[in-house]
Coordinates of C-alpha atoms and ligand atoms in Angstrom, one line a residue:
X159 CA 12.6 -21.0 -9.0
X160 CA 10.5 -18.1 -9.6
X161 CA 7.9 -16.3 -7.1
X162 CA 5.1 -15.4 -9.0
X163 CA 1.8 -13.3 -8.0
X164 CA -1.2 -15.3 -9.7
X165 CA -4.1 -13.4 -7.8
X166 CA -5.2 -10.0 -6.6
X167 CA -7.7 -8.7 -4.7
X168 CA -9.2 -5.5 -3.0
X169 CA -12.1 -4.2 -0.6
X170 CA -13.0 -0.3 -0.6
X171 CA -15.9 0.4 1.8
X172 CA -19.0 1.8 0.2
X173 CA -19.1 5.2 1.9
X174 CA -17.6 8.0 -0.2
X175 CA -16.8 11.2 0.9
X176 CA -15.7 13.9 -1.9
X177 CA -13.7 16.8 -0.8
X178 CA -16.9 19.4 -0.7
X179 CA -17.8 17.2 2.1
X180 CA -15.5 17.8 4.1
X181 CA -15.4 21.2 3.1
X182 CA -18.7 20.9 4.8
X183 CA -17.2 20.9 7.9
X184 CA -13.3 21.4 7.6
X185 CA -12.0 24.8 7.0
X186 CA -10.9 23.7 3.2
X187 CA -11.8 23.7 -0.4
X188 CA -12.5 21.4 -3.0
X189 CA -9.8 23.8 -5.2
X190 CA -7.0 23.4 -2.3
X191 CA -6.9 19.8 -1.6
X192 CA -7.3 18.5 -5.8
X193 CA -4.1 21.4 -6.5
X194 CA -1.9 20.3 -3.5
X195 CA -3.0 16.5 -3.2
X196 CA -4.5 15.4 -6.3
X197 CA -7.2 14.1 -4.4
X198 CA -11.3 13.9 -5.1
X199 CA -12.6 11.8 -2.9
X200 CA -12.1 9.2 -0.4
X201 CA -14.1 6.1 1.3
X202 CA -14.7 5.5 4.7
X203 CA -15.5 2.3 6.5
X204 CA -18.8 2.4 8.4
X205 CA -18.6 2.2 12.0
X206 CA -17.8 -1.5 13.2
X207 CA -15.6 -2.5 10.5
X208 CA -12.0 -2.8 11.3
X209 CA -8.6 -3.6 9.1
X210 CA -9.2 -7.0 9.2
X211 CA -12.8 -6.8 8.1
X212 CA -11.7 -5.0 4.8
X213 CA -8.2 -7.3 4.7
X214 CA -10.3 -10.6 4.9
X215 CA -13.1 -9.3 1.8
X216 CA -9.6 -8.3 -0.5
X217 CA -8.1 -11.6 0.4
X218 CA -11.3 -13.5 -0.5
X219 CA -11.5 -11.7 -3.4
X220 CA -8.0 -12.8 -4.6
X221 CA -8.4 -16.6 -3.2
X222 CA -12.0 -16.3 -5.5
X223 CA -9.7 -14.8 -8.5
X224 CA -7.2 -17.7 -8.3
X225 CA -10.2 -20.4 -7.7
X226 CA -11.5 -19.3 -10.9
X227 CA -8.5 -19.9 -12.9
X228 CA -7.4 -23.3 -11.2
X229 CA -10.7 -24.8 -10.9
X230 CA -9.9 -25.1 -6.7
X231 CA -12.2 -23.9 -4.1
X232 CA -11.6 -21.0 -2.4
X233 CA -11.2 -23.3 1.1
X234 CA -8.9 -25.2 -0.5
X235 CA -6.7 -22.5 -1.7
X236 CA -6.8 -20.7 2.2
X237 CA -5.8 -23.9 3.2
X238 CA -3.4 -24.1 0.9
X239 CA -1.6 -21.2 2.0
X240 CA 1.5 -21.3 4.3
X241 CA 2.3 -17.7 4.7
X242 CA -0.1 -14.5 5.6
X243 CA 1.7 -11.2 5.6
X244 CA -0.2 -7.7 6.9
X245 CA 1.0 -4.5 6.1
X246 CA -1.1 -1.8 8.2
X247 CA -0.7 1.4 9.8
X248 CA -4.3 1.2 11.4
X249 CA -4.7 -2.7 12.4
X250 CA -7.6 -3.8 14.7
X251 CA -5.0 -3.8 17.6
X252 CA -1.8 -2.3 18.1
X253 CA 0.8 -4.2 18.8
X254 CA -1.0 -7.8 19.7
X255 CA -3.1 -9.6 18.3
X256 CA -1.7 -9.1 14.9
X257 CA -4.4 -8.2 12.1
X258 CA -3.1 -10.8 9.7
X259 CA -3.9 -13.6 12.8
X260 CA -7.4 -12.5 12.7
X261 CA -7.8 -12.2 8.8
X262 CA -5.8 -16.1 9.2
X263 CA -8.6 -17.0 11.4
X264 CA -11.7 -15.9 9.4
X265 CA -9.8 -16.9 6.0
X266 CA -9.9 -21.0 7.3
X267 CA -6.1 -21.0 6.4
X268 CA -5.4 -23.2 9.0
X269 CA -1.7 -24.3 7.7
X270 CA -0.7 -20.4 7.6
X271 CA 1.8 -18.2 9.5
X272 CA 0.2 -14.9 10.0
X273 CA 2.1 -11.6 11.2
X274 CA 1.9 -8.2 10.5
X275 CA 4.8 -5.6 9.4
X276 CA 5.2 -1.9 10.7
X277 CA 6.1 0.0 7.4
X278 CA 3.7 2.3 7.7
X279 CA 2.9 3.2 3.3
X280 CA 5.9 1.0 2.2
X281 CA 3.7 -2.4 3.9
X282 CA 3.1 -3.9 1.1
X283 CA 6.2 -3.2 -0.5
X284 CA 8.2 -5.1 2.6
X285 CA 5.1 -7.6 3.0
X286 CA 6.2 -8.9 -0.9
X287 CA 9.5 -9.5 -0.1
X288 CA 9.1 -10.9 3.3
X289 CA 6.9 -13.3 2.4
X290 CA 8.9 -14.0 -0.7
X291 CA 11.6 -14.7 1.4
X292 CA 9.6 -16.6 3.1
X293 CA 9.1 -18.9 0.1
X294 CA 12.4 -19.1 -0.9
X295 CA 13.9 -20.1 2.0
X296 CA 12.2 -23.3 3.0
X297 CA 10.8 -25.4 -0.1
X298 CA 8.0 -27.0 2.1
X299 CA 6.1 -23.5 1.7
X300 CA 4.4 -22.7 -1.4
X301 CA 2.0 -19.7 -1.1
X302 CA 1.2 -16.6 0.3
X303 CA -1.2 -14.0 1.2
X304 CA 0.4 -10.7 1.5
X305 CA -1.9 -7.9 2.0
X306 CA -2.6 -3.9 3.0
X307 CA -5.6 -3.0 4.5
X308 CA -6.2 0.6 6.4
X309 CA -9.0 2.2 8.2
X310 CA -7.1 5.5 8.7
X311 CA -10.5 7.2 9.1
X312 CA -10.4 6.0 12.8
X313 CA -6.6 7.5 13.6
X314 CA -7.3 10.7 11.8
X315 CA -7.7 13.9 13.9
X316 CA -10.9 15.1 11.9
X317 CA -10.0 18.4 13.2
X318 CA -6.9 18.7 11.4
X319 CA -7.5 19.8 8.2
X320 CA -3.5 19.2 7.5
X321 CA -4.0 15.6 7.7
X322 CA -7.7 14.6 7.8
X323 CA -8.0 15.5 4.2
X324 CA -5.2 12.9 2.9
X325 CA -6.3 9.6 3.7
X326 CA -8.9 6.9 2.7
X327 CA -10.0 3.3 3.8
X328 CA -9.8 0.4 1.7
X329 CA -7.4 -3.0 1.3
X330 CA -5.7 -5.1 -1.1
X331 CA -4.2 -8.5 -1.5
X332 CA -2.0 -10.5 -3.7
X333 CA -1.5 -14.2 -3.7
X334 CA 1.8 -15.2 -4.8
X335 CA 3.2 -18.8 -5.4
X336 CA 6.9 -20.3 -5.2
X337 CA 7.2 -22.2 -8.8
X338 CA 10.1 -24.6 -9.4
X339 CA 9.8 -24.6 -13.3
X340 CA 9.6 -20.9 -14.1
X341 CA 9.0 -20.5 -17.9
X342 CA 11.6 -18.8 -19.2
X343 CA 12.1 -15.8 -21.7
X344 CA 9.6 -13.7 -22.7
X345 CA 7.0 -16.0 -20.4
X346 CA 9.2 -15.8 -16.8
X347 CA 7.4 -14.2 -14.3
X348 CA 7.5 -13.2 -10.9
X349 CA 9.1 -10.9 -8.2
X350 CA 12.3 -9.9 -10.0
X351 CA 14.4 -7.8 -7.3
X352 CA 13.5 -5.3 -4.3
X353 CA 15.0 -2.5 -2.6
X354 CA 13.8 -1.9 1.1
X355 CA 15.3 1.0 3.0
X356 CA 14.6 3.0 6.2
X357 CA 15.6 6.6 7.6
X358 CA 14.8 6.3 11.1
X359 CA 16.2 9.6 11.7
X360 CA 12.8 11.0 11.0
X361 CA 10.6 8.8 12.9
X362 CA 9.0 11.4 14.8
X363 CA 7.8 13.7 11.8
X364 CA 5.2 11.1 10.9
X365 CA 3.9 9.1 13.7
X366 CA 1.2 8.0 16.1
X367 CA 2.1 9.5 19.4
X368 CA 0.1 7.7 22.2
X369 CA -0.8 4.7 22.9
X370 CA 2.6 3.0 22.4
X371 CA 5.2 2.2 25.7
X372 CA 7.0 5.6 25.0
X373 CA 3.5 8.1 25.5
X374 CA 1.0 6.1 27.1
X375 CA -2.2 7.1 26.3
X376 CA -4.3 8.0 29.3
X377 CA -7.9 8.3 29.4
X378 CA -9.2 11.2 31.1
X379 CA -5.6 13.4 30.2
X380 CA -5.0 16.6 28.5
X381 CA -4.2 14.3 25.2
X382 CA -6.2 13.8 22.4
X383 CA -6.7 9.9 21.5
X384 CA -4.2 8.6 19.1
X385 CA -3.8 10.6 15.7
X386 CA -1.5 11.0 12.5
X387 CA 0.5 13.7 13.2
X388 CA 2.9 14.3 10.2
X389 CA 5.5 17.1 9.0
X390 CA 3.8 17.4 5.7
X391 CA 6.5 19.3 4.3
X392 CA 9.7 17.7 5.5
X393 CA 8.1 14.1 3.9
X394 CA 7.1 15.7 1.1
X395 CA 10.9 16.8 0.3
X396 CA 12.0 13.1 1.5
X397 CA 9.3 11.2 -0.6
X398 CA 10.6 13.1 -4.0
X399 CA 13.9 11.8 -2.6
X400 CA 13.1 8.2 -2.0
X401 CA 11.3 7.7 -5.0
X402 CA 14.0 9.1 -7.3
X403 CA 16.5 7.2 -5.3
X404 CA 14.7 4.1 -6.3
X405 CA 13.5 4.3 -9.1
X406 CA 17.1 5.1 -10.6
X407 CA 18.8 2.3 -8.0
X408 CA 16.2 -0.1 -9.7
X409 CA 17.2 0.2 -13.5
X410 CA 20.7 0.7 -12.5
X411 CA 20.7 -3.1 -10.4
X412 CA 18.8 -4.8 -13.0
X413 CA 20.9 -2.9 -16.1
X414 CA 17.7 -1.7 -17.8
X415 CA 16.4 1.3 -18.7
X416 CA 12.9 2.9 -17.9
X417 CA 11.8 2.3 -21.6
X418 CA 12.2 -1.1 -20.4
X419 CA 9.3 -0.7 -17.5
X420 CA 5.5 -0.8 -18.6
X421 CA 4.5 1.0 -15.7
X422 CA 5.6 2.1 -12.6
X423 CA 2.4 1.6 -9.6
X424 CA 3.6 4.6 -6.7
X425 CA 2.2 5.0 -3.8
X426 CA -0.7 7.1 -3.9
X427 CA 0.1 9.9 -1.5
X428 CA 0.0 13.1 -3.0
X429 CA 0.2 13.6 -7.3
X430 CA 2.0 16.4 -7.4
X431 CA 4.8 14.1 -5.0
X432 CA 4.8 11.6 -8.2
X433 CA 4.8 14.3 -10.8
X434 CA 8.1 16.2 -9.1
X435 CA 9.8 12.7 -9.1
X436 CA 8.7 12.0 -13.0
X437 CA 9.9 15.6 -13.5
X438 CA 13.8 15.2 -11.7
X439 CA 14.1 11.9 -13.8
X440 CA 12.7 12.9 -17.3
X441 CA 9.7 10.1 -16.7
X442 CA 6.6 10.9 -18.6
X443 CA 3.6 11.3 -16.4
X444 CA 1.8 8.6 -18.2
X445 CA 4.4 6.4 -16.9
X446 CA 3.0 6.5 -13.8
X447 CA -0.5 4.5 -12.8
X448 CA -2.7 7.2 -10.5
X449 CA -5.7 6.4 -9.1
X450 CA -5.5 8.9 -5.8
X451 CA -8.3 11.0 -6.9
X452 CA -10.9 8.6 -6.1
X453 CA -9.4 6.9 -3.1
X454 CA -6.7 9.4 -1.5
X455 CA -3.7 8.1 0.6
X456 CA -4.7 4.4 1.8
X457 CA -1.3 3.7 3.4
X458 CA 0.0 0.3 2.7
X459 CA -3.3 -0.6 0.8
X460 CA -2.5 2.0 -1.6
X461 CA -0.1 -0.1 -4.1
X462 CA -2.2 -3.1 -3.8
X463 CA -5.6 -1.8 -4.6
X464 CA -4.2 0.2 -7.7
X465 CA -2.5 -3.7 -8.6
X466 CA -5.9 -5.1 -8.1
X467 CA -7.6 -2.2 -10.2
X468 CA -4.8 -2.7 -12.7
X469 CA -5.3 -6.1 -13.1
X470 CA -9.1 -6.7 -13.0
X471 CA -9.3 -4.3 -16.0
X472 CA -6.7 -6.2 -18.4
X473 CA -4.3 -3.4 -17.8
X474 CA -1.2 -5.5 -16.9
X475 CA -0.7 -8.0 -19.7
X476 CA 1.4 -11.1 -19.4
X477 CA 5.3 -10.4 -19.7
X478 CA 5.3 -6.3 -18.5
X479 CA 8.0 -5.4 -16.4
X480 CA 6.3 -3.5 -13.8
X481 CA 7.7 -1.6 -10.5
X482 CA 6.1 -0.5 -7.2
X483 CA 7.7 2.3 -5.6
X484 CA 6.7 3.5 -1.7
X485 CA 7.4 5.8 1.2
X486 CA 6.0 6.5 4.9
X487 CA 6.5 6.7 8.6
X488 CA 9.5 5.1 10.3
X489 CA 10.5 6.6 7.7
X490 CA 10.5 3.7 5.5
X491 CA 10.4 3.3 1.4
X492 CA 11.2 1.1 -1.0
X493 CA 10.5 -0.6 -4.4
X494 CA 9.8 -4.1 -6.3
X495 CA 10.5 -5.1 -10.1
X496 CA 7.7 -7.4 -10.9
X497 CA 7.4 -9.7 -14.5
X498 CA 3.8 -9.8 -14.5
Ligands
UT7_107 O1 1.7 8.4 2.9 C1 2.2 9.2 4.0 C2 3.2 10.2 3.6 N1 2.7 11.5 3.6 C3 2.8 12.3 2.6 O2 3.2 11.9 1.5 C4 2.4 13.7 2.7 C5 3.5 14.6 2.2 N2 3.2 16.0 2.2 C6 2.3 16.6 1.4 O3 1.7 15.9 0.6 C7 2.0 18.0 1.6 O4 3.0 18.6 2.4 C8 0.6 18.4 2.1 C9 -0.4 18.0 1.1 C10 0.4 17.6 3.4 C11 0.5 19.9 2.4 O5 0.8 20.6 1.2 P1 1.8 21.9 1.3 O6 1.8 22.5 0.0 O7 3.1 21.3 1.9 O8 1.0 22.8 2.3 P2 1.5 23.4 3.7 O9 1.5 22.3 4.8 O10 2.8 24.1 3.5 O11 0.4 24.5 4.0 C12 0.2 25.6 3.1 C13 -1.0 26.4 3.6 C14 -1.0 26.6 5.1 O12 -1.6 27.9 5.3 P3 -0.7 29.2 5.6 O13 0.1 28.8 6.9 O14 0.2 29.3 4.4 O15 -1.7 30.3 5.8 C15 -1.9 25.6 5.7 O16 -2.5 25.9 6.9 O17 -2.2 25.6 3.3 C16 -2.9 25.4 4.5 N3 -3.6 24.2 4.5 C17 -4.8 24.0 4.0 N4 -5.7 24.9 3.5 C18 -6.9 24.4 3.0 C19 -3.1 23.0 5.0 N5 -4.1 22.0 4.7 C20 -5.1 22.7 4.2 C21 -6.4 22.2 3.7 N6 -7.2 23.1 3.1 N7 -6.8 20.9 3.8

């Protein structure tokens, strides 16, 4: 048996914002946030348009992907699907509904589970091996959606030049499929091994504050409505951390080497985070797929748009041992060992 992702898909919103606008009206430069970030620009979801809006166009775009190649319609293939898994640090609601119940609504996939996961960045890295799980465990299910989609634009303090400069909007989907005659050899595919951890210890130095049952938000108060707030330094030191940790815990489990890995998709929160990780482990830059310049930090929608860009441009071929590796509030991070 072999869990294998046969589709991707993403959404970015049209809107772009580069950094000299918001040095427009943030006290910042253009200079500051491309040397400490890495970051160009970012795109921003126009007023209206929530998580699940930009979670439902990615997942389309993935069901339209694998339509193509099977020759089934897309309303087949939502029908199809038995398992929808959201990753969001933004969704429509917090706490209930869950995004991925709306995005299971719109989608027509009326045979699905749908539920969203708190990982803040690592989303999609957890939503993959939930939902592979998912699969595994009960033969009657055969695929799933699993998906990031932000729109961190609406929780960011645009005041707060530490933060506001960071993010981005945009989502991205896989659909993945349980097979029970997995070729073998240099043609098996498919989720190949995962490592999910979680230091709650630092749970408040990247958080939400209001708005859950510990600060309640109240109109009319002294607060500010509900923002990032974020140690940028203390995860900075953590994320080097976590992505050494495993990246190295990775190769070790599997036996392999990194010679063995095509490329390794990061989150995309800050270059210069990846680069000092590439550096401690003697991993060549090139290594490492970036594509934060044009969309900034997009949460748990980072690692699947970059799959998505990845894939739609004939840059994962067939057979290449490829690893995701993520960080982020709760603090959460992890990694997955993908055949493509
Ligand atoms: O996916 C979620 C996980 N989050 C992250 O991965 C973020 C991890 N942290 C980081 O990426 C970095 O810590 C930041 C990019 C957030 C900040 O970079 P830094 O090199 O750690 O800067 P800093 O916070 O230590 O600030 C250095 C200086 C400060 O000025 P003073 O006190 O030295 O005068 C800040 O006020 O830079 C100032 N600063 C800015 N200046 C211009 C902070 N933000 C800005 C800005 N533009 N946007």
């Amino acid at each position: 048996m072999a869990i294998e992702i046969i589709a991707t898909g993403r959404a970015i919103p049209a809107k772009r914002l580069t950094n000299d606008d918001l040095a427009n009206r943030l006290d910042t430069t253009d200079e500051w946030i491309r040397s400490h970030t890495g970051i160009g620009a970012r795109y921003v979801a126009e007023e209206g348009v929530a998580a699940s809006d930009l979670a439902l166009e990615a997942a389309r775009n993935a069901l339209a992907m694998a339509a193509e190649q099977t020759g089934t319609a897309v309303e087949t293939l939502a029908q199809s699907l038995d398992v929808i898994i959201l990753g969001s640090t933004s969704p429509d609601y917090y706490g209930v509904p869950a995004t991925a119940c709306i995005v299971q609504d719109k989608l027509g996939a009326k045979n699905a589970a749908a539920m969203d996961i708190t990982a803040a960045c690592t989303g999609f890295i957890y939503g993959l091996e939930v939902a592979a799980g998912l699969l595994t465990v009960d033969r009657s299910r055969k695929r799933a959606l699993v998906i990031g989609a932000e729109v961190l634009s609406r929780i960011v303090d645009w005041n707060d030049r530490g933060t506001a400069v960071l993010f981005g909007d945009g989502a991205g989907a896989v659909l993945i499929e349980r097979t029970e005659t997995p070729s073998e050899g240099k043609n098996r595919r498919g989720v190949l091994r995962t490592i999910l951890r979680a230091d709650g210890s630092g749970a408040e130095r990247l958080r939400i504050k209001q708005g859950g049952s510990r600060y309640p938000y109240q109109s009319g108060g002294a607060e500010s409505p509900p923002h990032v707030e974020m140690d940028g330094r203390m995860v900075y030191n953590f994320a080097v951390k976590a992505i050494t940790g495993t990246i190295e815990k990775l190769l070790t489990q599997e036996n392999i080497t990194i010679n063995d890995v095509a490329r390794i998709i990061p989150h995309q929160a800050n270059a210069r985070i990846i680069q000092a990780a590439g550096k401690r482990l003697g991993i060549p830059e090139s290594k490492f797929f970036l594509n934060i310049e044009e969309y900034a930090n997009t949460s748990a929608a980072s690692i699947p748009i970059a799959l998505d860009e990845l894939n739609r441009t004939g840059r994962l071929k067939q057979g290449d041992l490829i690893m995701t590796v993520g960080f982020g509030g709760g603090l959460t991070y992890g990694g997955n060992l993908i055949i493509w």
